């Protein structure tokens, strides 16, 4: 974060504000962890703050301290709108364009307030007055740690904040193994453990709360996997009827896409998940090495993200989506082989 932004943020928080903190739609560990950590920090400073999530999120994220105070824009719409009406400052975390917040988009586009963006995705749009955008960062949680440190608040880091921040760094780095994990990331994580982050407990909350039906759904997903060795690609499909058959709960498919990359010589892994309610196919893309799934998702599937992890959507049906996807691969053959 550059010094102008730090000074602007200091000045903003030097006076009482009504603050709304927003993660992206379908928030993940980094989105919930970073918004809740910032909420704890601002509340401890004496600011009035509230986290508003665009929609619901998986149960395995709901143990984080402060979770009970998060408003769900879809379920608690009037309370959430009231908080936005009153807001003087809006922090947007772990996303960088207002198309990522579902039904909240229209409301925030019209809203007059000071917008602060803290985010590590590519290609930020320009809705915020104070911007901390860095695509090299492992996670928004690592950035929130930096913000707290730059504001001189390291000594104010509580175990609650430490647990939230640790969670987002852990989930966004694939438990500290993705290339975005730097020595600085490990230094931050070390500090968080010193400040009270309970690493083993956090890991158990996130990864060891499987239900039998989720494991059976994983079995179905792996059975459905198609491997295209010529394109070093593996993809998985899950139809709405398969999700229903295995009692799909929000978050159950988290991590499934990564199995494709564990195959030798596979560089590009994709999962296509039908969402009958929204009449879309939600897609997750993952890659190993230099092939940019961010560009692929942005160019062909109305999405985006990072070089090695991105998401998008298709309005075609599953079969048409797969046919279209496979037809694209030939033009990327060289890049997938590089
Ligand atoms: P996931 O596949 O886990 O949903 O998302 C992978 C990464 O891509 C995350 O950083 C997520 O924020 C981003 N992402 C997922 N879906 C979309 C999308 O529809 N648009 C954009 N711009 N980014 C997405
Ligand atoms: Mn993130």
mmCIF file of C-alpha atoms and ligand atoms in Angstrom:
data_model
loop_
_atom_site.group_PDB
_atom_site.id
_atom_site.type_symbol
_atom_site.label_atom_id
_atom_site.label_comp_id
_atom_site.label_asym_id
_atom_site.label_seq_id
_atom_site.Cartn_x
_atom_site.Cartn_y
_atom_site.Cartn_z
ATOM 1 C CA UNK A 1 0.000 0.000 0.000
ATOM 2 C CA UNK A 2 1.563 3.330 -0.961
ATOM 3 C CA UNK A 3 2.092 6.055 1.612
ATOM 4 C CA UNK A 4 -0.591 8.359 0.119
ATOM 5 C CA UNK A 5 -3.205 5.635 0.605
ATOM 6 C CA UNK A 6 -1.965 4.899 4.131
ATOM 7 C CA UNK A 7 -2.238 8.591 5.059
ATOM 8 C CA UNK A 8 -5.686 8.832 3.438
ATOM 9 C CA UNK A 9 -6.870 5.802 5.388
ATOM 10 C CA UNK A 10 -5.416 7.163 8.637
ATOM 11 C CA UNK A 11 -7.215 10.477 8.095
ATOM 12 C CA UNK A 12 -10.463 8.686 7.283
ATOM 13 C CA UNK A 13 -10.339 6.577 10.439
ATOM 14 C CA UNK A 14 -9.262 9.481 12.655
ATOM 15 C CA UNK A 15 -12.916 10.535 12.880
ATOM 16 C CA UNK A 16 -16.019 8.428 13.621
ATOM 17 C CA UNK A 17 -17.423 6.746 10.500
ATOM 18 C CA UNK A 18 -20.309 4.454 9.643
ATOM 19 C CA UNK A 19 -18.526 1.598 7.931
ATOM 20 C CA UNK A 20 -19.771 -1.225 5.723
ATOM 21 C CA UNK A 21 -17.377 -4.040 4.787
ATOM 22 C CA UNK A 22 -18.221 -6.192 1.763
ATOM 23 C CA UNK A 23 -16.743 -9.503 0.504
ATOM 24 C CA UNK A 24 -17.526 -10.942 -2.961
ATOM 25 C CA UNK A 25 -20.552 -13.126 -3.749
ATOM 26 C CA UNK A 26 -20.154 -16.782 -2.733
ATOM 27 C CA UNK A 27 -17.473 -15.692 -0.261
ATOM 28 C CA UNK A 28 -14.582 -18.070 0.419
ATOM 29 C CA UNK A 29 -12.203 -18.348 3.385
ATOM 30 C CA UNK A 30 -10.176 -15.323 2.298
ATOM 31 C CA UNK A 31 -13.275 -13.166 1.767
ATOM 32 C CA UNK A 32 -14.894 -14.005 5.121
ATOM 33 C CA UNK A 33 -11.555 -14.069 6.999
ATOM 34 C CA UNK A 34 -10.441 -10.671 5.709
ATOM 35 C CA UNK A 35 -13.784 -8.902 6.215
ATOM 36 C CA UNK A 36 -14.208 -10.265 9.748
ATOM 37 C CA UNK A 37 -10.610 -9.439 10.734
ATOM 38 C CA UNK A 38 -11.059 -5.874 9.498
ATOM 39 C CA UNK A 39 -14.434 -5.696 11.264
ATOM 40 C CA UNK A 40 -12.802 -6.716 14.575
ATOM 41 C CA UNK A 41 -10.013 -4.174 14.071
ATOM 42 C CA UNK A 42 -12.340 -1.271 13.222
ATOM 43 C CA UNK A 43 -14.813 -2.154 15.967
ATOM 44 C CA UNK A 44 -11.966 -2.286 18.518
ATOM 45 C CA UNK A 45 -10.945 1.200 17.310
ATOM 46 C CA UNK A 46 -14.442 2.362 18.280
ATOM 47 C CA UNK A 47 -15.783 2.673 14.739
ATOM 48 C CA UNK A 48 -19.335 1.592 13.831
ATOM 49 C CA UNK A 49 -18.843 -1.246 11.367
ATOM 50 C CA UNK A 50 -20.848 -4.054 9.816
ATOM 51 C CA UNK A 51 -19.959 -6.843 7.370
ATOM 52 C CA UNK A 52 -22.552 -7.443 4.642
ATOM 53 C CA UNK A 53 -22.117 -10.617 2.578
ATOM 54 C CA UNK A 54 -23.896 -10.576 -0.820
ATOM 55 C CA UNK A 55 -25.260 -14.104 -0.197
ATOM 56 C CA UNK A 56 -24.882 -17.182 1.958
ATOM 57 C CA UNK A 57 -21.647 -19.169 2.300
ATOM 58 C CA UNK A 58 -20.574 -22.662 3.448
ATOM 59 C CA UNK A 59 -20.996 -23.925 6.997
ATOM 60 C CA UNK A 60 -17.271 -24.648 7.276
ATOM 61 C CA UNK A 61 -16.660 -20.856 7.334
ATOM 62 C CA UNK A 62 -19.292 -20.031 9.929
ATOM 63 C CA UNK A 63 -17.204 -20.782 13.031
ATOM 64 C CA UNK A 64 -15.033 -17.686 12.652
ATOM 65 C CA UNK A 65 -15.247 -15.211 15.545
ATOM 66 C CA UNK A 66 -17.744 -12.440 14.729
ATOM 67 C CA UNK A 67 -19.582 -14.541 12.125
ATOM 68 C CA UNK A 68 -22.903 -14.106 13.953
ATOM 69 C CA UNK A 69 -22.764 -10.345 13.235
ATOM 70 C CA UNK A 70 -22.483 -10.717 9.431
ATOM 71 C CA UNK A 71 -25.582 -9.582 7.539
ATOM 72 C CA UNK A 72 -26.656 -11.581 4.492
ATOM 73 C CA UNK A 73 -27.840 -9.116 1.802
ATOM 74 C CA UNK A 74 -30.275 -11.661 0.341
ATOM 75 C CA UNK A 75 -31.782 -12.837 3.645
ATOM 76 C CA UNK A 76 -31.548 -9.648 5.745
ATOM 77 C CA UNK A 77 -32.169 -7.265 2.910
ATOM 78 C CA UNK A 78 -33.836 -4.326 4.688
ATOM 79 C CA UNK A 79 -31.315 -4.299 7.560
ATOM 80 C CA UNK A 80 -28.455 -4.498 5.060
ATOM 81 C CA UNK A 81 -29.875 -1.701 2.888
ATOM 82 C CA UNK A 82 -30.353 0.470 5.961
ATOM 83 C CA UNK A 83 -26.694 -0.010 6.931
ATOM 84 C CA UNK A 84 -25.591 0.867 3.379
ATOM 85 C CA UNK A 85 -27.816 3.975 3.406
ATOM 86 C CA UNK A 86 -26.111 5.237 6.556
ATOM 87 C CA UNK A 87 -22.572 4.302 5.485
ATOM 88 C CA UNK A 88 -19.894 6.952 5.083
ATOM 89 C CA UNK A 89 -17.148 4.455 4.204
ATOM 90 C CA UNK A 90 -17.388 1.197 2.247
ATOM 91 C CA UNK A 91 -14.534 -1.311 2.298
ATOM 92 C CA UNK A 92 -14.638 -3.849 -0.556
ATOM 93 C CA UNK A 93 -12.414 -6.858 0.104
ATOM 94 C CA UNK A 94 -11.188 -9.734 -2.060
ATOM 95 C CA UNK A 95 -12.751 -8.473 -5.298
ATOM 96 C CA UNK A 96 -12.132 -5.529 -7.591
ATOM 97 C CA UNK A 97 -15.189 -4.823 -9.675
ATOM 98 C CA UNK A 98 -18.772 -4.341 -8.558
ATOM 99 C CA UNK A 99 -20.019 -7.105 -10.879
ATOM 100 C CA UNK A 100 -18.704 -9.578 -8.277
ATOM 101 C CA UNK A 101 -21.306 -8.807 -5.587
ATOM 102 C CA UNK A 102 -24.540 -10.068 -7.138
ATOM 103 C CA UNK A 103 -27.639 -8.076 -6.199
ATOM 104 C CA UNK A 104 -25.576 -5.598 -4.174
ATOM 105 C CA UNK A 105 -24.085 -4.221 -7.386
ATOM 106 C CA UNK A 106 -26.968 -1.850 -8.186
ATOM 107 C CA UNK A 107 -27.082 -0.518 -4.626
ATOM 108 C CA UNK A 108 -23.341 0.144 -4.309
ATOM 109 C CA UNK A 109 -23.038 1.648 -7.796
ATOM 110 C CA UNK A 110 -25.481 4.380 -6.722
ATOM 111 C CA UNK A 111 -24.039 4.818 -3.240
ATOM 112 C CA UNK A 112 -22.074 7.947 -2.385
ATOM 113 C CA UNK A 113 -19.392 7.180 0.193
ATOM 114 C CA UNK A 114 -15.633 6.785 0.375
ATOM 115 C CA UNK A 115 -14.850 3.405 -1.179
ATOM 116 C CA UNK A 116 -11.723 1.510 -0.108
ATOM 117 C CA UNK A 117 -10.554 -1.494 -2.155
ATOM 118 C CA UNK A 118 -8.215 -4.108 -0.684
ATOM 119 C CA UNK A 119 -7.673 -6.901 -3.193
ATOM 120 C CA UNK A 120 -5.216 -9.207 -4.979
ATOM 121 C CA UNK A 121 -7.069 -10.032 -8.234
ATOM 122 C CA UNK A 122 -6.021 -8.852 -11.679
ATOM 123 C CA UNK A 123 -7.464 -5.883 -13.588
ATOM 124 C CA UNK A 124 -9.041 -3.689 -10.872
ATOM 125 C CA UNK A 125 -11.788 -1.306 -11.960
ATOM 126 C CA UNK A 126 -11.833 2.259 -10.658
ATOM 127 C CA UNK A 127 -14.783 2.633 -8.261
ATOM 128 C CA UNK A 128 -12.650 3.192 -5.132
ATOM 129 C CA UNK A 129 -10.985 6.359 -3.854
ATOM 130 C CA UNK A 130 -8.458 4.496 -1.716
ATOM 131 C CA UNK A 131 -6.962 1.485 -3.464
ATOM 132 C CA UNK A 132 -4.626 -1.225 -2.185
ATOM 133 C CA UNK A 133 -4.397 -3.640 -5.112
ATOM 134 C CA UNK A 134 -1.485 -6.078 -5.416
ATOM 135 C CA UNK A 135 -1.718 -9.209 -7.579
ATOM 136 C CA UNK A 136 1.506 -10.572 -6.048
ATOM 137 C CA UNK A 137 -0.167 -11.019 -2.678
ATOM 138 C CA UNK A 138 -1.096 -14.514 -1.475
ATOM 139 C CA UNK A 139 -4.444 -13.368 -0.124
ATOM 140 C CA UNK A 140 -6.530 -10.410 0.910
ATOM 141 C CA UNK A 141 -5.946 -11.555 4.496
ATOM 142 C CA UNK A 142 -2.188 -10.995 4.111
ATOM 143 C CA UNK A 143 -3.038 -7.502 2.801
ATOM 144 C CA UNK A 144 -5.351 -6.749 5.745
ATOM 145 C CA UNK A 145 -2.486 -7.776 8.047
ATOM 146 C CA UNK A 146 -0.288 -5.259 6.189
ATOM 147 C CA UNK A 147 -2.944 -2.554 6.497
ATOM 148 C CA UNK A 148 -3.232 -3.093 10.252
ATOM 149 C CA UNK A 149 0.556 -2.952 10.556
ATOM 150 C CA UNK A 150 0.791 0.213 8.418
ATOM 151 C CA UNK A 151 -1.883 1.884 10.515
ATOM 152 C CA UNK A 152 0.324 1.136 13.516
ATOM 153 C CA UNK A 153 -2.075 -1.412 14.934
ATOM 154 C CA UNK A 154 0.075 -4.544 15.103
ATOM 155 C CA UNK A 155 -0.031 -4.403 18.887
ATOM 156 C CA UNK A 156 -3.834 -4.346 18.600
ATOM 157 C CA UNK A 157 -3.987 -7.712 16.810
ATOM 158 C CA UNK A 158 -6.284 -9.893 18.889
ATOM 159 C CA UNK A 159 -6.635 -13.705 18.755
ATOM 160 C CA UNK A 160 -9.974 -13.138 16.967
ATOM 161 C CA UNK A 161 -8.285 -11.170 14.162
ATOM 162 C CA UNK A 162 -5.380 -13.637 14.045
ATOM 163 C CA UNK A 163 -7.719 -16.630 13.602
ATOM 164 C CA UNK A 164 -9.654 -14.912 10.795
ATOM 165 C CA UNK A 165 -6.504 -13.784 8.960
ATOM 166 C CA UNK A 166 -4.799 -17.181 9.291
ATOM 167 C CA UNK A 167 -7.880 -18.845 7.775
ATOM 168 C CA UNK A 168 -7.840 -16.748 4.602
ATOM 169 C CA UNK A 169 -4.096 -17.088 4.073
ATOM 170 C CA UNK A 170 -4.340 -20.857 4.550
ATOM 171 C CA UNK A 171 -7.285 -21.322 2.160
ATOM 172 C CA UNK A 172 -6.014 -18.974 -0.590
ATOM 173 C CA UNK A 173 -2.522 -20.532 -0.617
ATOM 174 C CA UNK A 174 -3.763 -24.145 -0.680
ATOM 175 C CA UNK A 175 -2.281 -24.519 2.818
ATOM 176 C CA UNK A 176 0.881 -22.546 1.981
ATOM 177 C CA UNK A 177 1.819 -24.455 -1.186
ATOM 178 C CA UNK A 178 0.831 -22.182 -4.097
ATOM 179 C CA UNK A 179 3.577 -20.064 -5.732
ATOM 180 C CA UNK A 180 2.014 -16.913 -4.226
ATOM 181 C CA UNK A 181 3.272 -18.107 -0.814
ATOM 182 C CA UNK A 182 6.358 -16.023 -0.031
ATOM 183 C CA UNK A 183 8.727 -15.867 2.919
ATOM 184 C CA UNK A 184 6.787 -12.769 3.955
ATOM 185 C CA UNK A 185 3.582 -14.861 3.951
ATOM 186 C CA UNK A 186 5.247 -17.273 6.376
ATOM 187 C CA UNK A 187 6.466 -14.370 8.532
ATOM 188 C CA UNK A 188 2.916 -13.012 8.702
ATOM 189 C CA UNK A 189 1.577 -16.476 9.561
ATOM 190 C CA UNK A 190 4.229 -16.844 12.290
ATOM 191 C CA UNK A 191 3.103 -13.521 13.793
ATOM 192 C CA UNK A 192 -0.535 -14.636 13.618
ATOM 193 C CA UNK A 193 0.279 -17.809 15.554
ATOM 194 C CA UNK A 194 2.128 -15.698 18.138
ATOM 195 C CA UNK A 195 -0.991 -13.530 18.400
ATOM 196 C CA UNK A 196 -3.240 -16.532 19.044
ATOM 197 C CA UNK A 197 -4.184 -18.147 15.713
ATOM 198 C CA UNK A 198 -4.925 -21.805 16.464
ATOM 199 C CA UNK A 199 -3.564 -23.396 13.316
ATOM 200 C CA UNK A 200 -4.567 -27.022 13.948
ATOM 201 C CA UNK A 201 -8.092 -26.087 14.998
ATOM 202 C CA UNK A 202 -8.513 -23.821 11.955
ATOM 203 C CA UNK A 203 -7.371 -26.592 9.630
ATOM 204 C CA UNK A 204 -9.847 -29.007 11.215
ATOM 205 C CA UNK A 205 -12.723 -26.519 10.935
ATOM 206 C CA UNK A 206 -12.071 -26.003 7.220
ATOM 207 C CA UNK A 207 -10.950 -29.403 5.957
ATOM 208 C CA UNK A 208 -12.105 -32.065 8.428
ATOM 209 C CA UNK A 209 -15.846 -31.481 8.521
ATOM 210 C CA UNK A 210 -16.789 -33.722 5.584
ATOM 211 C CA UNK A 211 -20.231 -35.307 5.437
ATOM 212 C CA UNK A 212 -20.659 -38.801 3.932
ATOM 213 C CA UNK A 213 -22.757 -37.297 1.117
ATOM 214 C CA UNK A 214 -19.974 -34.859 0.216
ATOM 215 C CA UNK A 215 -17.481 -37.690 -0.105
ATOM 216 C CA UNK A 216 -19.964 -39.585 -2.288
ATOM 217 C CA UNK A 217 -20.398 -36.462 -4.428
ATOM 218 C CA UNK A 218 -16.610 -36.313 -4.760
ATOM 219 C CA UNK A 219 -16.692 -39.943 -5.906
ATOM 220 C CA UNK A 220 -19.253 -39.000 -8.560
ATOM 221 C CA UNK A 221 -17.172 -35.996 -9.661
ATOM 222 C CA UNK A 222 -14.010 -38.088 -10.005
ATOM 223 C CA UNK A 223 -15.899 -40.752 -11.971
ATOM 224 C CA UNK A 224 -17.114 -38.038 -14.341
ATOM 225 C CA UNK A 225 -13.598 -36.701 -14.932
ATOM 226 C CA UNK A 226 -12.542 -36.542 -18.579
ATOM 227 C CA UNK A 227 -8.824 -36.459 -19.359
ATOM 228 C CA UNK A 228 -7.569 -34.912 -22.599
ATOM 229 C CA UNK A 229 -3.839 -35.806 -22.610
ATOM 230 C CA UNK A 230 -3.191 -33.984 -25.917
ATOM 231 C CA UNK A 231 -4.163 -30.721 -24.243
ATOM 232 C CA UNK A 232 -2.826 -31.646 -20.796
ATOM 233 C CA UNK A 233 -6.337 -30.915 -19.569
ATOM 234 C CA UNK A 234 -8.743 -32.687 -17.191
ATOM 235 C CA UNK A 235 -12.305 -31.589 -16.621
ATOM 236 C CA UNK A 236 -15.142 -32.616 -14.327
ATOM 237 C CA UNK A 237 -18.878 -32.098 -14.768
ATOM 238 C CA UNK A 238 -21.577 -32.135 -12.099
ATOM 239 C CA UNK A 239 -25.184 -31.821 -13.217
ATOM 240 C CA UNK A 240 -27.954 -30.449 -11.020
ATOM 241 C CA UNK A 241 -29.470 -33.937 -10.769
ATOM 242 C CA UNK A 242 -26.144 -35.352 -9.529
ATOM 243 C CA UNK A 243 -25.884 -32.544 -6.959
ATOM 244 C CA UNK A 244 -29.446 -33.288 -5.813
ATOM 245 C CA UNK A 245 -28.780 -37.029 -5.618
ATOM 246 C CA UNK A 246 -25.933 -36.407 -3.165
ATOM 247 C CA UNK A 247 -27.801 -33.816 -1.078
ATOM 248 C CA UNK A 248 -25.548 -30.962 -2.234
ATOM 249 C CA UNK A 249 -24.893 -28.282 0.382
ATOM 250 C CA UNK A 250 -23.194 -24.963 -0.342
ATOM 251 C CA UNK A 251 -19.421 -25.449 -0.355
ATOM 252 C CA UNK A 252 -19.516 -29.201 -0.980
ATOM 253 C CA UNK A 253 -17.686 -28.909 -4.307
ATOM 254 C CA UNK A 254 -14.912 -26.707 -2.892
ATOM 255 C CA UNK A 255 -11.533 -28.153 -3.885
ATOM 256 C CA UNK A 256 -12.868 -30.781 -6.318
ATOM 257 C CA UNK A 257 -11.312 -29.001 -9.299
ATOM 258 C CA UNK A 258 -7.825 -29.428 -7.840
ATOM 259 C CA UNK A 259 -7.859 -33.221 -8.262
ATOM 260 C CA UNK A 260 -7.299 -32.849 -12.020
ATOM 261 C CA UNK A 261 -3.975 -31.135 -11.381
ATOM 262 C CA UNK A 262 -2.710 -34.029 -9.249
ATOM 263 C CA UNK A 263 -2.509 -36.125 -12.445
ATOM 264 C CA UNK A 264 0.942 -36.366 -13.930
ATOM 265 C CA UNK A 265 1.347 -34.123 -17.020
ATOM 266 C CA UNK A 266 -1.976 -32.334 -16.475
ATOM 267 C CA UNK A 267 -1.603 -28.559 -16.431
ATOM 268 C CA UNK A 268 -5.199 -27.361 -16.803
ATOM 269 C CA UNK A 269 -8.093 -28.540 -14.614
ATOM 270 C CA UNK A 270 -11.692 -27.408 -14.860
ATOM 271 C CA UNK A 271 -14.978 -28.160 -13.116
ATOM 272 C CA UNK A 272 -18.375 -27.362 -14.637
ATOM 273 C CA UNK A 273 -21.209 -27.240 -12.104
ATOM 274 C CA UNK A 274 -24.802 -26.836 -13.192
ATOM 275 C CA UNK A 275 -26.916 -24.330 -11.248
ATOM 276 C CA UNK A 276 -30.514 -24.858 -12.339
ATOM 277 C CA UNK A 277 -31.852 -21.958 -10.195
ATOM 278 C CA UNK A 278 -29.648 -19.423 -11.962
ATOM 279 C CA UNK A 279 -29.786 -21.319 -15.280
ATOM 280 C CA UNK A 280 -25.994 -21.183 -15.594
ATOM 281 C CA UNK A 281 -23.010 -23.481 -15.514
ATOM 282 C CA UNK A 282 -20.563 -22.175 -12.884
ATOM 283 C CA UNK A 283 -16.991 -22.939 -13.856
ATOM 284 C CA UNK A 284 -13.753 -23.093 -11.879
ATOM 285 C CA UNK A 285 -10.423 -23.103 -13.691
ATOM 286 C CA UNK A 286 -7.042 -24.078 -12.239
ATOM 287 C CA UNK A 287 -3.621 -24.316 -13.880
ATOM 288 C CA UNK A 288 -0.058 -25.174 -13.063
ATOM 289 C CA UNK A 289 2.741 -23.070 -14.529
ATOM 290 C CA UNK A 290 2.426 -20.124 -16.888
ATOM 291 C CA UNK A 291 -0.942 -20.880 -18.562
ATOM 292 C CA UNK A 292 -3.211 -18.040 -17.449
ATOM 293 C CA UNK A 293 -6.668 -19.254 -16.508
ATOM 294 C CA UNK A 294 -7.510 -15.644 -15.631
ATOM 295 C CA UNK A 295 -7.151 -14.695 -19.313
ATOM 296 C CA UNK A 296 -8.955 -17.837 -20.444
ATOM 297 C CA UNK A 297 -11.909 -17.192 -18.103
ATOM 298 C CA UNK A 298 -11.994 -13.500 -18.970
ATOM 299 C CA UNK A 299 -11.880 -14.098 -22.740
ATOM 300 C CA UNK A 300 -14.349 -16.978 -23.033
ATOM 301 C CA UNK A 301 -16.434 -17.342 -19.890
ATOM 302 C CA UNK A 302 -17.249 -13.890 -18.552
ATOM 303 C CA UNK A 303 -15.002 -14.404 -15.539
ATOM 304 C CA UNK A 304 -11.560 -13.757 -14.141
ATOM 305 C CA UNK A 305 -9.362 -14.299 -11.105
ATOM 306 C CA UNK A 306 -5.657 -15.093 -10.892
ATOM 307 C CA UNK A 307 -3.109 -16.660 -13.260
ATOM 308 C CA UNK A 308 -3.535 -20.130 -11.727
ATOM 309 C CA UNK A 309 -7.072 -19.937 -10.271
ATOM 310 C CA UNK A 310 -10.079 -18.309 -11.871
ATOM 311 C CA UNK A 311 -13.814 -18.674 -12.250
ATOM 312 C CA UNK A 312 -16.475 -17.923 -14.817
ATOM 313 C CA UNK A 313 -19.902 -18.928 -16.087
ATOM 314 C CA UNK A 314 -21.743 -20.142 -19.150
ATOM 315 C CA UNK A 315 -25.353 -19.551 -20.158
ATOM 316 C CA UNK A 316 -25.360 -22.573 -22.488
ATOM 317 C CA UNK A 317 -26.460 -25.978 -21.221
ATOM 318 C CA UNK A 318 -23.869 -28.456 -19.929
ATOM 319 C CA UNK A 319 -23.364 -30.323 -23.189
ATOM 320 C CA UNK A 320 -23.077 -27.130 -25.243
ATOM 321 C CA UNK A 321 -20.717 -25.636 -22.670
ATOM 322 C CA UNK A 322 -18.418 -28.678 -22.818
ATOM 323 C CA UNK A 323 -18.455 -28.726 -26.636
ATOM 324 C CA UNK A 324 -17.563 -25.022 -26.698
ATOM 325 C CA UNK A 325 -14.846 -25.470 -24.064
ATOM 326 C CA UNK A 326 -13.212 -28.406 -25.870
ATOM 327 C CA UNK A 327 -13.351 -26.495 -29.173
ATOM 328 C CA UNK A 328 -11.246 -23.721 -27.596
ATOM 329 C CA UNK A 329 -8.378 -25.942 -26.524
ATOM 330 C CA UNK A 330 -6.647 -26.353 -29.916
ATOM 331 C CA UNK A 331 -5.724 -22.651 -30.024
ATOM 332 C CA UNK A 332 -4.095 -22.978 -26.568
ATOM 333 C CA UNK A 333 -2.176 -26.192 -27.327
ATOM 334 C CA UNK A 334 1.209 -24.475 -27.426
ATOM 335 C CA UNK A 335 0.591 -22.550 -24.228
ATOM 336 C CA UNK A 336 -0.616 -25.674 -22.434
ATOM 337 C CA UNK A 337 2.528 -27.504 -23.585
ATOM 338 C CA UNK A 338 4.961 -24.722 -22.671
HETATM 339 P P1 LIG B 1 -13.341 -20.328 -7.588
HETATM 340 O O1 LIG B 1 -13.069 -21.156 -8.800
HETATM 341 O O2 LIG B 1 -12.754 -20.931 -6.355
HETATM 342 O O3 LIG B 1 -14.768 -19.922 -7.461
HETATM 343 O O4 LIG B 1 -12.561 -18.961 -7.812
HETATM 344 C C1 LIG B 1 -11.195 -18.917 -8.145
HETATM 345 C C2 LIG B 1 -10.745 -17.465 -8.188
HETATM 346 O O5 LIG B 1 -11.389 -16.795 -9.257
HETATM 347 C C3 LIG B 1 -11.110 -16.677 -6.928
HETATM 348 O O6 LIG B 1 -10.054 -15.776 -6.679
HETATM 349 C C4 LIG B 1 -12.372 -15.957 -7.303
HETATM 350 O O7 LIG B 1 -12.495 -14.757 -6.605
HETATM 351 C C5 LIG B 1 -12.211 -15.738 -8.797
HETATM 352 N N1 LIG B 1 -13.515 -15.856 -9.488
HETATM 353 C C6 LIG B 1 -14.397 -16.874 -9.376
HETATM 354 N N2 LIG B 1 -15.471 -16.674 -10.151
HETATM 355 C C7 LIG B 1 -15.276 -15.485 -10.775
HETATM 356 C C8 LIG B 1 -16.054 -14.719 -11.717
HETATM 357 O O8 LIG B 1 -17.154 -15.096 -12.142
HETATM 358 N N3 LIG B 1 -15.505 -13.527 -12.118
HETATM 359 C C9 LIG B 1 -14.293 -13.092 -11.664
HETATM 360 N N4 LIG B 1 -13.815 -11.920 -12.121
HETATM 361 N N5 LIG B 1 -13.540 -13.782 -10.789
HETATM 362 C C10 LIG B 1 -14.013 -14.972 -10.345
HETATM 363 MN MN1 LIG B 2 -8.571 -14.087 -2.128
#
